[in-house]
Amino acid sequence: MSELAILGGAPAFPEPVHVGRPNIGDRDRLMERIEGVIDRRWLTNDGPLVHEFEQEIAELLGVPHCIAMCNGTVALEIAIRAAGLSGEVIVSPFTFVATAHALQWQEITPVFCDVDPRTHNIDPARVEELITPRTTGILGVHVWGRPAPVDELARIAGAHGLRLLFDAAHALGCSTGGRMVGGFGTAEVLSFHATKVVNSFEGGAIVTADEGFAEVARLMRNHGFADYDDVAHVGTNGKMSEVAAAMGLTSLESRDEFVEANRRNYEVYRAGLADAEGVELIAYDDAEQCNWQYAVIEVGESAALSRDELQRVLWSENVLARRYFYPGVHRMEPYRTLFPDAGERLLQTERLAGRVLALPTGTAMDPADAATVADLIRRALLAGPELVRELRAVS
Ligand code: T4K
């Protein structure tokens, strides 16, 4: 126990080990593509690499239309607008804040629906009670890449005449019931942020099977321009640059390797934490396709340390585990001011937000590092009450 850094030992890692360290892929290929961008002097505005990237993504997901964007948040905003959402939209509060902000930014009220504690996704059994005459849609999120209950949500949306969109920022290359994420609802939104399994530095995309929707989203992405001098729609600037697409294409080429690295680390965590009392690594369905992008533990009541205490132990070892998505979007501004009592009916979300910790993974981490992290967690738990006493004394 004396070796734990929080008690004065040397940190297990000399440098910070981040959650979300970017996967890079083949540098030479990336540089070659960037040289091509410079040589062509075509830097953005629907360039050839963006086209190629869109085709690759559409093919991978088996959807007819992919519209690449500057980031996932703007892609969400455009998807919401292209779907004609207004009034109220039902959404999970257990997500990155961008999901709700994309609605609120357009003066649409996010109506937070509690989550299923097993899946961390929106609980379909709680959706219908939130529908009012102002409700126009449901925005599902595939948290951690574990698909939302797509069929139940489609049934509810269909029965009530609501639009259904999905925030698929975590779920590139994931499937449910053998069907790839990307084809559900009216449209799905991807993120290629630096921290995602496939990245384009910053980037995002709307994928859809609806041709009319795709056309509107494309117009909106480029200020509404249908042609030179012809503005056919209200729009914004959501364009992906060529350099971003260069990274996106290079990253896509190494996707299998990235997923494999995630999976290897996940398996090390699974083995290392199998007998860690009170700590559970979230499960993925082996029968489905999965990107294994998030290695997330839940720290339960029977653990010797609270989630926050465990996080402090890990941070002192330079393991920067993150409390995604603490404290829940409903407890962030402007939502906590707008809905001060929301927590009273979001009991599962509140409980979950107090338990989860995302551990580092990805290609920047090798399995030996993951084994060290798992070992630190086990040792911290074993140190138990004694460590808690010390922690409280130093806080
Ligand atoms: N919907 C969902 C469900 C999302 O999760 C996200 C994004 C979105 C929508 C919006 O998509 P984008 O507009 O971002 O395309 C990070 C990411 O910034 C964010 O993209 C992501 N979700 C979220 C889950 O994680 P933060 O606030 O944790 O970022 P930050 O700066 O703390 O970085 C995370 C970790 O990654 C740090 O430990 C440092 C490390 N890192 C980060 C960057 C950018 C690196 O090592 N290198 C880097 O270049 O949100």
XYZ file of N, CA, C and O in Angstrom, residues 157-314:
632
model
N -41.718 6.462 -31.801
C -41.715 7.619 -32.713
C -42.814 7.447 -33.766
O -43.568 8.387 -34.045
N -42.914 6.239 -34.304
C -43.924 5.976 -35.332
C -45.335 6.159 -34.780
O -46.193 6.789 -35.416
N -45.563 5.634 -33.577
C -46.914 5.691 -32.988
C -47.347 7.118 -32.689
O -48.541 7.420 -32.665
N -46.376 8.008 -32.448
C -46.732 9.380 -32.048
C -46.372 10.409 -33.114
O -46.415 11.619 -32.848
N -45.985 9.945 -34.272
C -45.665 10.875 -35.366
C -44.459 11.754 -35.062
O -44.426 12.930 -35.418
N -43.454 11.179 -34.386
C -42.260 11.954 -34.025
C -41.101 11.602 -34.941
O -41.006 10.471 -35.433
N -40.203 12.539 -35.123
C -38.956 12.273 -35.835
C -37.993 11.558 -34.895
O -37.991 11.832 -33.681
N -37.161 10.706 -35.453
C -36.186 9.992 -34.635
C -34.788 10.197 -35.221
O -34.539 9.878 -36.383
N -33.912 10.756 -34.396
C -32.509 10.935 -34.790
C -31.634 10.224 -33.774
O -32.051 10.006 -32.635
N -30.414 9.908 -34.187
C -29.475 9.301 -33.244
C -28.149 10.043 -33.237
O -27.612 10.382 -34.295
N -27.662 10.256 -32.030
C -26.303 10.735 -31.840
C -25.429 9.495 -31.770
O -25.432 8.766 -30.772
N -24.698 9.251 -32.854
C -23.875 8.043 -32.961
C -22.393 8.388 -32.819
O -21.527 7.691 -33.357
N -22.113 9.458 -32.069
C -20.726 9.931 -31.923
C -19.785 8.834 -31.422
O -18.605 8.825 -31.761
N -20.308 7.917 -30.611
C -19.442 6.861 -30.040
C -19.464 5.577 -30.854
O -18.767 4.624 -30.492
N -20.312 5.507 -31.873
C -20.714 4.184 -32.362
C -20.299 3.866 -33.796
O -20.921 3.018 -34.436
N -19.229 4.506 -34.272
C -18.782 4.154 -35.625
C -18.355 2.681 -35.646
O -17.503 2.269 -34.858
N -18.951 1.926 -36.561
C -18.554 0.523 -36.709
C -19.213 -0.404 -35.707
O -18.769 -1.536 -35.540
N -20.273 0.044 -35.047
C -20.978 -0.822 -34.089
C -22.284 -1.306 -34.723
O -22.847 -0.639 -35.596
N -22.756 -2.439 -34.250
C -23.999 -2.981 -34.812
C -24.932 -3.429 -33.703
O -24.516 -3.622 -32.551
N -26.196 -3.588 -34.066
C -27.183 -4.175 -33.152
C -28.087 -5.079 -33.970
O -28.559 -4.682 -35.044
N -28.276 -6.277 -33.492
C -29.073 -7.244 -34.247
C -28.486 -7.458 -35.636
O -29.219 -7.706 -36.595
N -27.169 -7.328 -35.760
C -26.505 -7.512 -37.053
C -26.655 -6.324 -37.989
O -26.124 -6.335 -39.096
N -27.329 -5.263 -37.559
C -27.511 -4.079 -38.410
C -26.565 -2.979 -37.926
O -26.519 -2.673 -36.741
N -25.841 -2.392 -38.882
C -24.857 -1.372 -38.504
C -25.538 -0.085 -38.039
O -26.504 0.380 -38.665
N -25.001 0.505 -37.002
C -25.392 1.865 -36.635
C -25.089 2.756 -37.833
O -24.059 2.593 -38.493
N -25.986 3.669 -38.119
C -25.831 4.557 -39.276
C -27.120 4.587 -40.077
O -27.447 5.579 -40.705
N -27.866 3.479 -39.987
C -29.084 3.401 -40.801
C -30.364 3.550 -39.995
O -31.450 3.332 -40.524
N -30.244 3.901 -38.714
C -31.457 3.976 -37.889
C -32.040 5.390 -37.869
O -31.317 6.373 -38.035
N -33.355 5.450 -37.653
C -34.033 6.740 -37.586
C -33.974 7.466 -38.918
O -33.614 6.896 -39.952
N -34.307 8.752 -38.864
C -34.220 9.565 -40.085
C -32.760 9.790 -40.446
O -32.387 9.789 -41.620
N -31.946 9.979 -39.425
C -30.512 10.200 -39.669
C -29.739 9.922 -38.393
O -30.304 9.952 -37.301
N -28.446 9.658 -38.571
C -27.562 9.473 -37.419
C -26.367 10.409 -37.589
O -25.982 10.751 -38.720
N -25.782 10.774 -36.453
C -24.696 11.745 -36.483
C -23.435 11.131 -35.875
O -23.461 10.597 -34.766
N -22.349 11.218 -36.628
C -21.067 10.665 -36.183
C -20.126 11.790 -35.758
O -20.282 12.931 -36.193
N -19.166 11.442 -34.926
C -18.101 12.392 -34.586
C -16.761 11.773 -34.961
O -16.522 10.586 -34.701
N -15.905 12.593 -35.554
C -14.530 12.168 -35.827
C -13.569 13.071 -35.058
O -12.510 13.446 -35.550
N -14.009 13.450 -33.862
C -13.143 14.247 -32.997
C -11.860 13.464 -32.695
O -11.844 12.227 -32.743
N -10.809 14.202 -32.367
C -9.488 13.602 -32.088
C -9.562 12.406 -31.136
O -8.765 11.471 -31.247
N -10.500 12.440 -30.214
C -10.568 11.394 -29.189
C -11.334 10.153 -29.646
O -11.423 9.182 -28.902
N -11.888 10.197 -30.847
C -12.737 9.089 -31.298
C -11.919 8.016 -32.016
O -10.803 8.260 -32.459
N -12.522 6.839 -32.169
C -11.776 5.700 -32.707
C -11.214 6.014 -34.091
O -10.059 5.694 -34.395
N -11.992 6.667 -34.913
C -11.506 7.205 -36.197
C -11.607 8.716 -36.086
O -12.667 9.231 -35.735
N -10.504 9.406 -36.336
C -10.581 10.859 -36.169
C -10.121 11.605 -37.409
O -9.347 11.090 -38.223
N -10.632 12.828 -37.519
C -10.203 13.720 -38.602
C -9.758 15.039 -37.946
O -10.109 16.101 -38.429
N -9.025 14.943 -36.868
C -8.677 16.070 -35.973
C -9.978 16.544 -35.322
O -10.239 16.222 -34.192
N -10.743 17.346 -36.050
C -12.124 17.672 -35.718
C -12.943 17.197 -36.906
O -12.506 17.332 -38.046
N -14.126 16.683 -36.658
C -14.960 16.277 -37.786
C -16.211 15.571 -37.322
O -16.314 15.150 -36.166
N -17.150 15.487 -38.221
C -18.391 14.788 -37.932
C -19.080 14.470 -39.240
O -18.560 14.795 -40.318
N -20.220 13.830 -39.162
C -20.978 13.532 -40.383
C -22.417 13.208 -40.026
O -22.701 12.721 -38.928
N -23.279 13.483 -41.000
C -24.655 12.994 -40.937
C -24.728 11.833 -41.909
O -24.268 11.948 -43.053
N -25.297 10.724 -41.459
C -25.539 9.612 -42.377
C -27.043 9.337 -42.399
O -27.706 9.399 -41.363
N -27.550 9.057 -43.572
C -28.992 8.880 -43.716
C -29.326 8.093 -44.985
O -28.573 8.118 -45.961
N -30.476 7.454 -44.936
C -30.973 6.774 -46.130
C -31.984 7.650 -46.867
O -32.462 7.293 -47.941
N -32.312 8.796 -46.271
C -33.368 9.667 -46.805
C -32.740 10.702 -47.741
O -32.057 11.636 -47.303
N -33.015 10.533 -49.021
C -32.368 11.387 -50.023
C -32.722 12.867 -49.857
O -31.855 13.739 -49.945
N -34.006 13.127 -49.603
C -34.448 14.514 -49.439
C -33.768 15.157 -48.240
O -33.312 16.307 -48.299
N -33.678 14.394 -47.175
C -33.035 14.884 -45.953
C -31.564 15.190 -46.236
O -31.033 16.225 -45.828
N -30.911 14.267 -46.943
C -29.486 14.435 -47.264
C -29.273 15.707 -48.082
O -28.315 16.463 -47.857
N -30.172 15.944 -49.003
C -30.041 17.119 -49.865
C -30.121 18.411 -49.041
O -29.322 19.327 -49.211
N -31.101 18.445 -48.126
C -31.255 19.639 -47.286
C -30.026 19.808 -46.382
O -29.499 20.919 -46.231
N -29.563 18.702 -45.798
C -28.394 18.787 -44.904
C -27.165 19.292 -45.670
O -26.376 20.089 -45.153
N -27.009 18.844 -46.916
C -25.882 19.298 -47.750
C -25.959 20.805 -48.015
O -24.955 21.516 -47.951
N -27.168 21.261 -48.320
C -27.350 22.705 -48.545
C -27.018 23.473 -47.271
O -26.294 24.472 -47.300
N -27.555 23.001 -46.157
C -27.342 23.706 -44.883
C -25.867 23.769 -44.514
O -25.418 24.729 -43.886
N -25.125 22.730 -44.880
C -23.695 22.669 -44.542
C -22.913 23.796 -45.215
O -21.898 24.251 -44.723
N -23.381 24.233 -46.375
C -22.633 25.236 -47.137
C -23.488 26.472 -47.399
O -23.749 26.828 -48.540
N -23.973 27.087 -46.318
C -24.695 28.365 -46.376
C -25.941 28.308 -47.257
O -26.442 29.347 -47.675
N -26.388 27.132 -47.616
C -27.571 27.019 -48.469
C -27.282 27.085 -49.960
O -28.213 27.051 -50.776
N -25.989 27.156 -50.332
C -25.661 27.274 -51.764
C -26.030 26.015 -52.540
O -25.543 24.920 -52.247
N -26.873 26.177 -53.562
C -27.190 25.068 -54.465
C -26.287 25.122 -55.692
O -26.071 24.119 -56.364
N -25.801 26.317 -55.985
C -24.914 26.523 -57.133
C -24.251 27.887 -56.940
O -24.617 28.628 -56.018
N -23.336 28.259 -57.840
C -22.784 29.602 -57.755
C -23.939 30.592 -57.764
O -24.867 30.472 -58.575
N -23.918 31.525 -56.885
C -24.910 32.614 -56.798
C -26.327 32.143 -56.490
O -27.262 32.937 -56.589
N -26.500 30.872 -56.194
C -27.860 30.383 -55.975
C -27.987 29.832 -54.556
O -27.573 28.707 -54.275
N -28.551 30.653 -53.676
C -28.779 30.207 -52.295
C -30.216 29.726 -52.183
O -31.159 30.491 -52.364
N -30.349 28.426 -51.890
C -31.681 27.813 -51.949
C -32.261 27.542 -50.564
O -33.386 27.061 -50.438
N -31.464 27.825 -49.527
C -31.905 27.433 -48.194
C -31.154 28.254 -47.169
O -30.045 28.714 -47.451
N -31.708 28.358 -45.959
C -30.915 28.927 -44.876
C -29.812 27.914 -44.553
O -30.020 26.700 -44.707
N -28.662 28.416 -44.175
C -27.574 27.472 -43.905
C -26.535 28.045 -42.988
O -26.674 29.151 -42.457
N -25.483 27.283 -42.794
C -24.383 27.704 -41.942
C -23.096 27.192 -42.588
O -23.134 26.717 -43.732
N -21.993 27.300 -41.867
C -20.758 26.722 -42.397
C -20.412 25.486 -41.575
O -19.860 25.589 -40.487
N -20.759 24.335 -42.117
C -20.469 23.080 -41.426
C -19.483 22.233 -42.189
O -19.387 21.028 -41.959
N -18.737 22.849 -43.111
C -17.905 22.065 -44.037
C -16.693 21.424 -43.363
O -16.072 22.022 -42.498
N -16.367 20.249 -43.846
C -15.126 19.589 -43.425
C -14.015 20.056 -44.362
O -14.220 20.163 -45.577
N -12.836 20.314 -43.807
C -11.711 20.751 -44.647
C -11.022 19.533 -45.268
O -11.186 18.406 -44.792
N -10.207 19.785 -46.263
C -9.484 18.696 -46.928
C -8.429 18.068 -46.004
O -8.204 16.863 -46.046
N -7.812 18.900 -45.184
C -6.806 18.343 -44.268
C -7.484 17.420 -43.255
O -6.960 16.353 -42.909
N -8.664 17.813 -42.817
C -9.411 16.942 -41.899
C -9.753 15.625 -42.594
O -9.594 14.542 -42.015
N -10.185 15.720 -43.844
C -10.525 14.487 -44.581
C -9.280 13.633 -44.809
O -9.363 12.395 -44.796
N -8.117 14.283 -44.993
C -6.858 13.530 -45.165
C -6.611 12.677 -43.926
O -6.265 11.493 -44.018
N -6.818 13.286 -42.764
C -6.638 12.543 -41.520
C -7.726 11.470 -41.384
O -7.448 10.332 -40.984
N -8.961 11.837 -41.732
C -10.074 10.889 -41.625
C -9.839 9.645 -42.470
O -10.029 8.512 -42.005
N -9.386 9.848 -43.705
C -9.137 8.706 -44.601
C -7.991 7.845 -44.073
O -8.066 6.615 -44.091
N -6.952 8.512 -43.593
C -5.783 7.774 -43.085
C -6.181 6.984 -41.842
O -5.805 5.820 -41.664
N -6.969 7.624 -41.013
C -7.437 6.991 -39.781
C -8.330 5.785 -40.108
O -8.181 4.713 -39.514
N -9.201 5.978 -41.093
C -10.109 4.869 -41.495
C -9.320 3.650 -41.960
O -9.701 2.517 -41.684
N -8.209 3.915 -42.686
C -7.395 2.796 -43.193
C -6.837 1.941 -42.060
O -6.566 0.763 -42.241
N -6.639 2.549 -40.894
C -6.082 1.796 -39.761
C -7.156 1.424 -38.744
O -6.836 1.043 -37.616
N -8.396 1.559 -39.134
C -9.483 1.341 -38.164
C -9.405 -0.035 -37.506
O -9.559 -0.160 -36.287
N -9.126 -1.069 -38.297
C -9.087 -2.424 -37.716
C -8.032 -2.516 -36.611
O -8.261 -3.120 -35.570
N -6.903 -1.889 -36.911
C -5.804 -1.911 -35.919
C -6.209 -1.146 -34.642
O -5.933 -1.599 -33.522
N -6.902 -0.022 -34.817
C -7.329 0.763 -33.649
C -8.332 -0.034 -32.803
O -8.258 -0.063 -31.582
N -9.278 -0.651 -33.519
C -10.311 -1.421 -32.804
C -9.664 -2.590 -32.067
O -10.005 -2.894 -30.916
N -8.691 -3.206 -32.735
C -8.001 -4.346 -32.122
C -7.243 -3.903 -30.861
O -7.260 -4.601 -29.840
N -6.614 -2.742 -30.939
C -5.895 -2.220 -29.752
C -6.890 -1.974 -28.615
O -6.627 -2.320 -27.456
N -8.035 -1.385 -28.951
C -9.063 -1.149 -27.915
C -9.508 -2.461 -27.310
O -9.689 -2.581 -26.100
N -9.700 -3.433 -28.186
C -10.216 -4.712 -27.701
C -9.183 -5.405 -26.795
O -9.530 -5.952 -25.752
N -7.933 -5.351 -27.222
C -6.867 -5.962 -26.409
C -6.825 -5.329 -25.020
O -6.777 -6.030 -24.011
N -6.872 -3.995 -24.994
C -6.843 -3.319 -23.690
C -8.077 -3.689 -22.872
O -7.987 -3.915 -21.663
N -9.212 -3.748 -23.563
C -10.454 -4.097 -22.863
C -10.322 -5.474 -22.214
O -10.701 -5.667 -21.055
N -9.779 -6.428 -22.968
C -9.647 -7.795 -22.429
C -8.698 -7.816 -21.224
O -8.920 -8.549 -20.270
N -7.655 -7.006 -21.287
C -6.729 -6.928 -20.139
C -7.472 -6.359 -18.920
O -7.346 -6.865 -17.805
N -8.261 -5.319 -19.163
C -9.050 -4.764 -18.052
C -10.035 -5.823 -17.524
O -10.220 -5.964 -16.324
N -10.657 -6.537 -18.473
C -11.664 -7.524 -18.051
C -11.015 -8.581 -17.140
O -11.542 -8.887 -16.072
N -9.866 -9.086 -17.572
C -9.193 -10.108 -16.768
C -8.695 -9.503 -15.453
O -8.884 -10.085 -14.382
N -8.108 -8.323 -15.548
C -7.492 -7.709 -14.360
C -8.497 -7.283 -13.312
O -8.164 -7.160 -12.136
N -9.736 -7.004 -13.752
C -10.726 -6.493 -12.801
C -11.792 -7.527 -12.457
O -12.754 -7.216 -11.753
N -11.588 -8.758 -12.962
C -12.633 -9.783 -12.792
C -13.005 -9.989 -11.324
O -14.171 -10.169 -11.002
N -12.010 -9.940 -10.458
C -12.338 -10.189 -9.048
C -12.198 -8.922 -8.200
O -11.994 -8.999 -6.985
N -12.317 -7.764 -8.858
C -12.234 -6.504 -8.098
C -13.592 -6.237 -7.457
O -14.561 -5.911 -8.152
N -13.654 -6.358 -6.155
C -14.926 -6.255 -5.431
C -15.591 -4.875 -5.630
O -14.994 -3.840 -5.339
N -16.808 -4.900 -6.150
C -17.579 -3.663 -6.289
C -17.285 -2.889 -7.565
O -17.885 -1.841 -7.799
N -16.364 -3.381 -8.375
C -16.029 -2.676 -9.624
C -16.403 -3.550 -10.802
O -16.022 -4.725 -10.866
N -17.158 -2.976 -11.712
C -17.610 -3.764 -12.861
C -17.275 -3.037 -14.161
O -17.600 -1.853 -14.318
N -16.613 -3.748 -15.047
C -16.316 -3.188 -16.371
C -17.570 -3.349 -17.222
O -18.158 -4.439 -17.261
N -18.000 -2.285 -17.896
C -19.225 -2.430 -18.694
C -18.991 -3.457 -19.806
O -17.886 -3.574 -20.331
N -20.064 -4.171 -20.141
C -19.935 -5.280 -21.099
C -20.349 -4.842 -22.500
O -21.208 -3.971 -22.665
N -19.698 -5.426 -23.479
C -20.127 -5.268 -24.873
C -20.583 -6.628 -25.367
O -20.133 -7.662 -24.863
N -21.467 -6.602 -26.355
C -22.027 -7.838 -26.889
C -21.057 -8.429 -27.921
O -20.872 -7.850 -29.001
N -20.462 -9.564 -27.578
C -19.477 -10.199 -28.456
C -20.053 -10.603 -29.809
O -19.310 -10.763 -30.780
N -21.372 -10.783 -29.860
C -21.996 -11.233 -31.105
C -22.165 -10.088 -32.110
O -22.492 -10.311 -33.268
N -21.946 -8.850 -31.626
C -22.137 -7.687 -32.500
C -20.786 -7.091 -32.882
O -19.765 -7.394 -32.273
N -20.825 -6.202 -33.881
C -19.618 -5.437 -34.175
C -19.509 -4.310 -33.155
O -20.523 -3.736 -32.741
N -18.293 -4.009 -32.805
C -18.086 -3.092 -31.686
C -16.748 -2.391 -31.894
O -15.832 -2.979 -32.476
N -16.613 -1.150 -31.450
C -15.304 -0.497 -31.609
C -14.495 -0.486 -30.306
O -13.363 -0.019 -30.300
N -15.075 -0.953 -29.229
C -14.383 -1.101 -27.930
C -13.681 0.190 -27.517
O -12.637 0.167 -26.870
N -14.281 1.314 -27.911
C -13.620 2.599 -27.757
C -13.560 3.095 -26.313
O -12.693 3.875 -25.955
N -14.527 2.674 -25.522
C -14.578 3.146 -24.137
C -14.442 1.974 -23.175
O -15.218 1.010 -23.254
N -13.459 2.050 -22.321
C -13.303 1.062 -21.244
C -13.812 1.754 -19.980
O -13.131 2.620 -19.422
N -15.020 1.415 -19.599
C -15.707 2.156 -18.525
C -16.003 1.213 -17.369
O -16.515 0.114 -17.585
N -15.679 1.662 -16.172
C -16.062 0.861 -15.004
C -17.166 1.562 -14.226
O -17.304 2.788 -14.283
N -17.945 0.739 -13.540
C -18.892 1.266 -12.559
C -18.360 0.881 -11.189
O -18.026 -0.279 -10.952
N -18.298 1.868 -10.325
C -17.822 1.615 -8.963
C -19.059 1.591 -8.060
O -19.710 2.622 -7.871
N -19.370 0.425 -7.563
C -20.626 0.244 -6.822
C -20.477 0.443 -5.326
O -19.383 0.718 -4.819
N -21.602 0.263 -4.637
C -21.648 0.492 -3.193
C -20.739 -0.471 -2.432
O -20.231 -0.146 -1.360
N -20.545 -1.678 -2.983
C -19.755 -2.652 -2.233
C -18.248 -2.461 -2.410
O -17.446 -3.179 -1.802
N -17.853 -1.487 -3.232
C -16.416 -1.239 -3.402
C -15.876 -0.542 -2.153
O -16.584 0.234 -1.507
N -14.618 -0.792 -1.854
C -14.029 -0.221 -0.643
C -13.804 1.286 -0.769
O -13.632 1.981 0.227
N -13.788 1.773 -2.003
C -13.604 3.206 -2.242
C -14.763 3.728 -3.071
O -15.337 2.984 -3.864
N -15.062 5.010 -2.926
C -16.064 5.603 -3.817
C -15.418 5.827 -5.181
O -14.181 5.816 -5.308
N -16.232 6.086 -6.172
C -15.706 6.385 -7.506
C -14.735 7.568 -7.449
O -13.652 7.526 -8.046
N -15.128 8.618 -6.702
C -14.283 9.813 -6.667
C -12.962 9.539 -5.947
O -11.919 10.075 -6.321
N -13.024 8.711 -4.909
C -11.779 8.356 -4.211
C -10.870 7.541 -5.123
O -9.658 7.771 -5.185
N -11.474 6.620 -5.854
C -10.678 5.819 -6.785
C -10.056 6.720 -7.857
O -8.890 6.559 -8.238
N -10.834 7.681 -8.324
C -10.285 8.600 -9.329
C -9.080 9.362 -8.774
O -8.071 9.528 -9.454
N -9.185 9.792 -7.529
C -8.040 10.512 -6.921
C -6.808 9.633 -6.841
O -5.695 10.079 -7.094
N -7.017 8.368 -6.485
C -5.884 7.436 -6.420
C -5.244 7.320 -7.800
O -4.015 7.415 -7.949
N -6.088 7.168 -8.835
C -5.556 6.981 -10.191
C -4.867 8.248 -10.702
O -3.800 8.174 -11.318
